[in-house]
């Protein structure tokens, strides 16, 4: 680049300018540079710092951010023709910078808008004066699927319809911020905003630390405290209601629940009893006072709303009517997302608040009115026309939304005819030209269109605005390509001050008093999934041990028809384990089931635990493509066992020893007892092939212990004594029964206080019976029956705790 063309930042020339190829788009506002091509004030120090790092360090820094997101398992779900797929979170590494003064103006406009929405909903579901005065068309409201008649006249228990909001903003060519859309239903993305911040600061920690960027933690702390305060008023717990793991933003639901320490529930976890919303827990039914719902309201109650919903809770509407639970946000609040309502907001604001909107909406005309319809038809070339009742943004809804300037003559004629015939079904909106923000591509910065999503939360002191949010950034210059489902990226947003900012955290201040509270009641579904996670992991380990022992001997003999190998093959076949395949599908399926069970309870998993489990799954699927039977399979099984042990160790050492851990431990001990008993019965029976006892010790990981304990060669009685009756051997059946007796005995009481549960009685009887046995008493049939009795314990547990 010629010296005369060098751009300057803060008076300094850029020796390796990231801006060398930066070409702002004509007629489009650029967030980083002004109309003359000079960096805006908030960007100068940032660009200077990037220049100092240089391209090689920047590439390593940004790779560090990507690695963090992979390690944390951050994903979102995309639905396309191939079905539902998990995608890695697409971080745009360069944050969007906004000056504190400008952010204050944005915040004031959004707080005003939030208050307006609250008053509008209170009127629509209350006295209906806006419709009575003709300010809102009755037909438009009545036609909206978001207008829920069953909650008309219901006053929220908290006194408010809205508690958490998001607004999509775009900066237009006039340099003003415009509201492109409103999120009042169940706003998503706040958790992703946190992850964007963590990942970006991992890459740019030194720059972040010097630039006085406002923190996000205070926003979440104030909202969490507000939710807890609301729950105390209604005498229940706080819970997040998720549609489940198949939802596109389920990761965020689990992340927020874990971050704030709030129970994550699905509709099936809840029931309504005596007009109160209750969660099914292993300690019985417990009241829920605040439900932060992350599913659309229409699916919340199949009894009074959508009867085909399988993710809701029958009776929830009645509980809300009675005021025994507060919904965040109130059912029916999604009405304010309706695209056509944007055209009425200025007049509503003047009517209800006597104010003009500080932040205008994107210009919108509802075609159900004559003059507005004619205006849209007369200006079709600069209009985006879409469904009036849509709750999606125009650039998200491109299958149903048409840009007038791109229509062929035939398409134009068809659209005009449809508008004339049914104008109330359409809105016209001014085509949005979004401002651009820089993205880092191949060592250079390039401009891409972006929108800004900002979050507001209600607290006892009023609305608080998240000082940041996240920006949706396009991969290309196409403004419609910024939606996450259509390939957009997400960038952190830094609100930059010219002076030091408060370092807020979620932790209490040093002078604050506190009490140590025990973890909340464990939902029954979570307990069941924890139990099965323990079982699937233990089943995978047992299968891998058997397969390793098999392939060690296959590698030595090269003859799969030896009596011992044939016997093992016959034993495994009914369980779907085909030893002719080095990594059998049955083993893969068991591990996939463990991942599924863990995925149902992501809020109860540390990132390390989840990463270890996903790494294990990835390893076994890779081995399935490359590993051959024999010695190769032996080494593969050793790797799998090592990773299984690593995952189990993470859970065992890091998981809080409360009810959830007990069910996980019970699952492990049940499965280990069953598997050891089955294999022991098989390999110690009369007529077992030569080498069976040695293989049993190897599978039971007890070869060295046997050599130390018994000064004789392995015999049937010594093997049974060690692997069935030794209370100190962590692989023995008796050891599993002792652990089961201890853990089951400490589970919450589900019957009359002071009485043992059926499961506790069963394990006590079984433990006592085995403890007094001698090796000579334990025939193959006795041991096999024992496996069935241990398996039967699960049925008693399920009846008591999982029903």
GROMACS .gro file of C-alpha atoms in nm, residues 194-394:
model
  201
  194UNK     CA    1  -2.288  -1.457   2.745
  195UNK     CA    2  -2.100  -1.724   2.552
  196UNK     CA    3  -2.008  -1.472   2.284
  197UNK     CA    4  -1.862  -1.253   2.557
  198UNK     CA    5  -1.663  -1.537   2.715
  199UNK     CA    6  -1.526  -1.656   2.380
  200UNK     CA    7  -1.439  -1.307   2.257
  201UNK     CA    8  -1.264  -1.212   2.578
  202UNK     CA    9  -1.068  -1.538   2.564
  203UNK     CA   10  -0.925  -1.412   2.236
  204UNK     CA   11  -0.895  -1.042   2.321
  205UNK     CA   12  -0.863  -1.036   2.700
  206UNK     CA   13  -0.592  -0.770   2.705
  207UNK     CA   14  -0.784  -0.539   2.473
  208UNK     CA   15  -1.109  -0.600   2.659
  209UNK     CA   16  -0.945  -0.521   2.990
  210UNK     CA   17  -0.817  -0.185   2.870
  211UNK     CA   18  -1.127  -0.057   2.691
  212UNK     CA   19  -1.372  -0.007   2.982
  213UNK     CA   20  -1.634  -0.245   2.844
  214UNK     CA   21  -1.953  -0.276   3.048
  215UNK     CA   22  -1.999  -0.623   3.201
  216UNK     CA   23  -2.301  -0.848   3.148
  217UNK     CA   24  -2.316  -1.035   3.479
  218UNK     CA   25  -2.502  -0.759   3.665
  219UNK     CA   26  -2.792  -0.784   3.421
  220UNK     CA   27  -2.838  -1.153   3.492
  221UNK     CA   28  -2.790  -1.113   3.868
  222UNK     CA   29  -3.062  -0.850   3.889
  223UNK     CA   30  -3.303  -1.058   3.681
  224UNK     CA   31  -3.231  -1.374   3.883
  225UNK     CA   32  -3.295  -1.186   4.206
  226UNK     CA   33  -3.619  -1.048   4.061
  227UNK     CA   34  -3.738  -1.400   3.970
  228UNK     CA   35  -3.655  -1.530   4.317
  229UNK     CA   36  -3.843  -1.239   4.471
  230UNK     CA   37  -4.148  -1.318   4.259
  231UNK     CA   38  -4.130  -1.685   4.362
  232UNK     CA   39  -4.116  -1.590   4.729
  233UNK     CA   40  -4.436  -1.391   4.680
  234UNK     CA   41  -4.618  -1.696   4.541
  235UNK     CA   42  -4.456  -1.950   4.773
  236UNK     CA   43  -4.292  -2.169   4.510
  237UNK     CA   44  -3.980  -2.235   4.311
  238UNK     CA   45  -3.837  -2.069   4.000
  239UNK     CA   46  -3.815  -2.291   3.693
  240UNK     CA   47  -3.733  -2.255   3.326
  241UNK     CA   48  -3.976  -2.436   3.095
  242UNK     CA   49  -3.807  -2.571   2.782
  243UNK     CA   50  -3.960  -2.753   2.484
  244UNK     CA   51  -3.675  -3.003   2.523
  245UNK     CA   52  -3.344  -3.102   2.364
  246UNK     CA   53  -3.478  -3.090   2.008
  247UNK     CA   54  -3.546  -2.718   2.030
  248UNK     CA   55  -3.306  -2.506   1.823
  249UNK     CA   56  -3.186  -2.311   2.127
  250UNK     CA   57  -3.195  -2.585   2.392
  251UNK     CA   58  -2.826  -2.537   2.464
  252UNK     CA   59  -2.904  -2.185   2.579
  253UNK     CA   60  -3.191  -2.302   2.801
  254UNK     CA   61  -2.959  -2.544   2.980
  255UNK     CA   62  -2.678  -2.291   2.997
  256UNK     CA   63  -2.895  -2.020   3.153
  257UNK     CA   64  -3.044  -2.267   3.402
  258UNK     CA   65  -2.696  -2.376   3.508
  259UNK     CA   66  -2.561  -2.018   3.513
  260UNK     CA   67  -2.843  -1.883   3.730
  261UNK     CA   68  -2.898  -2.197   3.939
  262UNK     CA   69  -3.258  -2.238   3.824
  263UNK     CA   70  -3.442  -2.567   3.770
  264UNK     CA   71  -3.485  -2.663   3.402
  265UNK     CA   72  -3.810  -2.846   3.332
  266UNK     CA   73  -4.011  -2.987   3.044
  267UNK     CA   74  -4.388  -2.992   3.028
  268UNK     CA   75  -4.407  -3.355   3.142
  269UNK     CA   76  -4.223  -3.263   3.462
  270UNK     CA   77  -4.516  -3.048   3.569
  271UNK     CA   78  -4.871  -3.114   3.680
  272UNK     CA   79  -5.151  -2.900   3.820
  273UNK     CA   80  -5.295  -3.009   4.153
  274UNK     CA   81  -5.549  -2.812   4.350
  275UNK     CA   82  -5.508  -2.519   4.113
  276UNK     CA   83  -5.132  -2.502   4.178
  277UNK     CA   84  -4.852  -2.576   3.937
  278UNK     CA   85  -4.638  -2.855   4.078
  279UNK     CA   86  -4.315  -3.020   3.968
  280UNK     CA   87  -4.283  -3.397   4.001
  281UNK     CA   88  -3.974  -3.462   4.209
  282UNK     CA   89  -3.825  -3.761   4.383
  283UNK     CA   90  -3.951  -3.603   4.705
  284UNK     CA   91  -4.308  -3.576   4.577
  285UNK     CA   92  -4.495  -3.281   4.425
  286UNK     CA   93  -4.342  -2.938   4.493
  287UNK     CA   94  -4.495  -2.600   4.400
  288UNK     CA   95  -4.359  -2.382   4.121
  289UNK     CA   96  -4.415  -2.010   4.174
  290UNK     CA   97  -4.241  -1.862   3.869
  291UNK     CA   98  -4.223  -2.030   3.529
  292UNK     CA   99  -3.983  -1.870   3.283
  293UNK     CA  100  -4.118  -2.028   2.971
  294UNK     CA  101  -3.902  -2.082   2.665
  295UNK     CA  102  -4.176  -2.230   2.449
  296UNK     CA  103  -4.450  -2.057   2.255
  297UNK     CA  104  -4.758  -1.989   2.465
  298UNK     CA  105  -4.997  -2.182   2.239
  299UNK     CA  106  -4.814  -2.507   2.326
  300UNK     CA  107  -4.814  -2.446   2.701
  301UNK     CA  108  -5.147  -2.609   2.784
  302UNK     CA  109  -5.306  -2.875   2.558
  303UNK     CA  110  -5.622  -2.859   2.767
  304UNK     CA  111  -5.712  -2.499   2.683
  305UNK     CA  112  -5.478  -2.395   2.403
  306UNK     CA  113  -5.338  -2.623   2.131
  307UNK     CA  114  -5.479  -2.972   2.191
  308UNK     CA  115  -5.207  -3.130   1.976
  309UNK     CA  116  -4.927  -3.001   2.198
  310UNK     CA  117  -4.712  -3.274   2.350
  311UNK     CA  118  -4.475  -3.037   2.529
  312UNK     CA  119  -4.720  -2.848   2.749
  313UNK     CA  120  -4.883  -2.906   3.086
  314UNK     CA  121  -5.260  -2.960   3.110
  315UNK     CA  122  -5.418  -2.714   3.352
  316UNK     CA  123  -5.141  -2.451   3.336
  317UNK     CA  124  -5.384  -2.182   3.219
  318UNK     CA  125  -5.609  -2.251   3.518
  319UNK     CA  126  -5.315  -2.220   3.758
  320UNK     CA  127  -5.230  -1.885   3.599
  321UNK     CA  128  -5.590  -1.769   3.628
  322UNK     CA  129  -5.586  -1.850   3.999
  323UNK     CA  130  -5.269  -1.648   4.044
  324UNK     CA  131  -5.072  -1.935   4.194
  325UNK     CA  132  -4.791  -1.908   3.937
  326UNK     CA  133  -4.633  -1.623   3.743
  327UNK     CA  134  -4.548  -1.687   3.378
  328UNK     CA  135  -4.246  -1.511   3.231
  329UNK     CA  136  -4.366  -1.376   2.996
  330UNK     CA  137  -4.744  -1.395   3.040
  331UNK     CA  138  -4.932  -1.627   2.806
  332UNK     CA  139  -5.058  -1.423   2.512
  333UNK     CA  140  -4.776  -1.167   2.523
  334UNK     CA  141  -4.642  -1.296   2.191
  335UNK     CA  142  -4.917  -1.086   2.032
  336UNK     CA  143  -4.683  -0.786   2.041
  337UNK     CA  144  -4.450  -0.958   1.794
  338UNK     CA  145  -4.716  -0.942   1.522
  339UNK     CA  146  -4.563  -0.762   1.226
  340UNK     CA  147  -4.876  -0.561   1.143
  341UNK     CA  148  -4.882  -0.402   1.490
  342UNK     CA  149  -4.570  -0.203   1.405
  343UNK     CA  150  -4.786   0.026   1.192
  344UNK     CA  151  -5.008   0.114   1.490
  345UNK     CA  152  -4.743   0.170   1.759
  346UNK     CA  153  -4.692   0.547   1.705
  347UNK     CA  154  -5.063   0.618   1.755
  348UNK     CA  155  -5.085   0.375   2.050
  349UNK     CA  156  -4.792   0.554   2.214
  350UNK     CA  157  -4.961   0.890   2.178
  351UNK     CA  158  -5.288   0.749   2.313
  352UNK     CA  159  -5.153   0.559   2.613
  353UNK     CA  160  -4.849   0.761   2.708
  354UNK     CA  161  -4.881   1.095   2.530
  355UNK     CA  162  -4.536   1.042   2.378
  356UNK     CA  163  -4.370   0.993   2.044
  357UNK     CA  164  -4.153   0.684   2.011
  358UNK     CA  165  -3.790   0.759   2.088
  359UNK     CA  166  -3.683   0.466   1.870
  360UNK     CA  167  -3.901   0.436   1.560
  361UNK     CA  168  -4.003   0.104   1.409
  362UNK     CA  169  -3.918   0.015   1.053
  363UNK     CA  170  -4.184   0.188   0.842
  364UNK     CA  171  -4.482  -0.050   0.817
  365UNK     CA  172  -4.823  -0.028   0.649
  366UNK     CA  173  -5.106  -0.273   0.715
  367UNK     CA  174  -5.288  -0.340   0.390
  368UNK     CA  175  -5.620  -0.394   0.567
  369UNK     CA  176  -5.673  -0.015   0.549
  370UNK     CA  177  -5.754   0.151   0.219
  371UNK     CA  178  -5.501   0.434   0.218
  372UNK     CA  179  -5.219   0.212   0.350
  373UNK     CA  180  -5.297  -0.054   0.090
  374UNK     CA  181  -5.286   0.200  -0.190
  375UNK     CA  182  -4.957   0.337  -0.060
  376UNK     CA  183  -4.801  -0.010  -0.062
  377UNK     CA  184  -4.925  -0.083  -0.414
  378UNK     CA  185  -4.801   0.253  -0.540
  379UNK     CA  186  -4.455   0.200  -0.391
  380UNK     CA  187  -4.417  -0.173  -0.436
  381UNK     CA  188  -4.065  -0.146  -0.578
  382UNK     CA  189  -3.925  -0.022  -0.246
  383UNK     CA  190  -4.140  -0.244  -0.029
  384UNK     CA  191  -4.099  -0.578   0.140
  385UNK     CA  192  -4.442  -0.744   0.147
  386UNK     CA  193  -4.519  -1.028   0.385
  387UNK     CA  194  -4.783  -1.189   0.607
  388UNK     CA  195  -4.953  -0.940   0.838
  389UNK     CA  196  -4.973  -1.186   1.127
  390UNK     CA  197  -4.617  -1.312   1.100
  391UNK     CA  198  -4.404  -1.281   1.412
  392UNK     CA  199  -4.077  -1.321   1.224
  393UNK     CA  200  -3.854  -1.048   1.092
  394UNK     CA  201  -3.874  -0.983   0.720
   0.00000   0.00000   0.00000
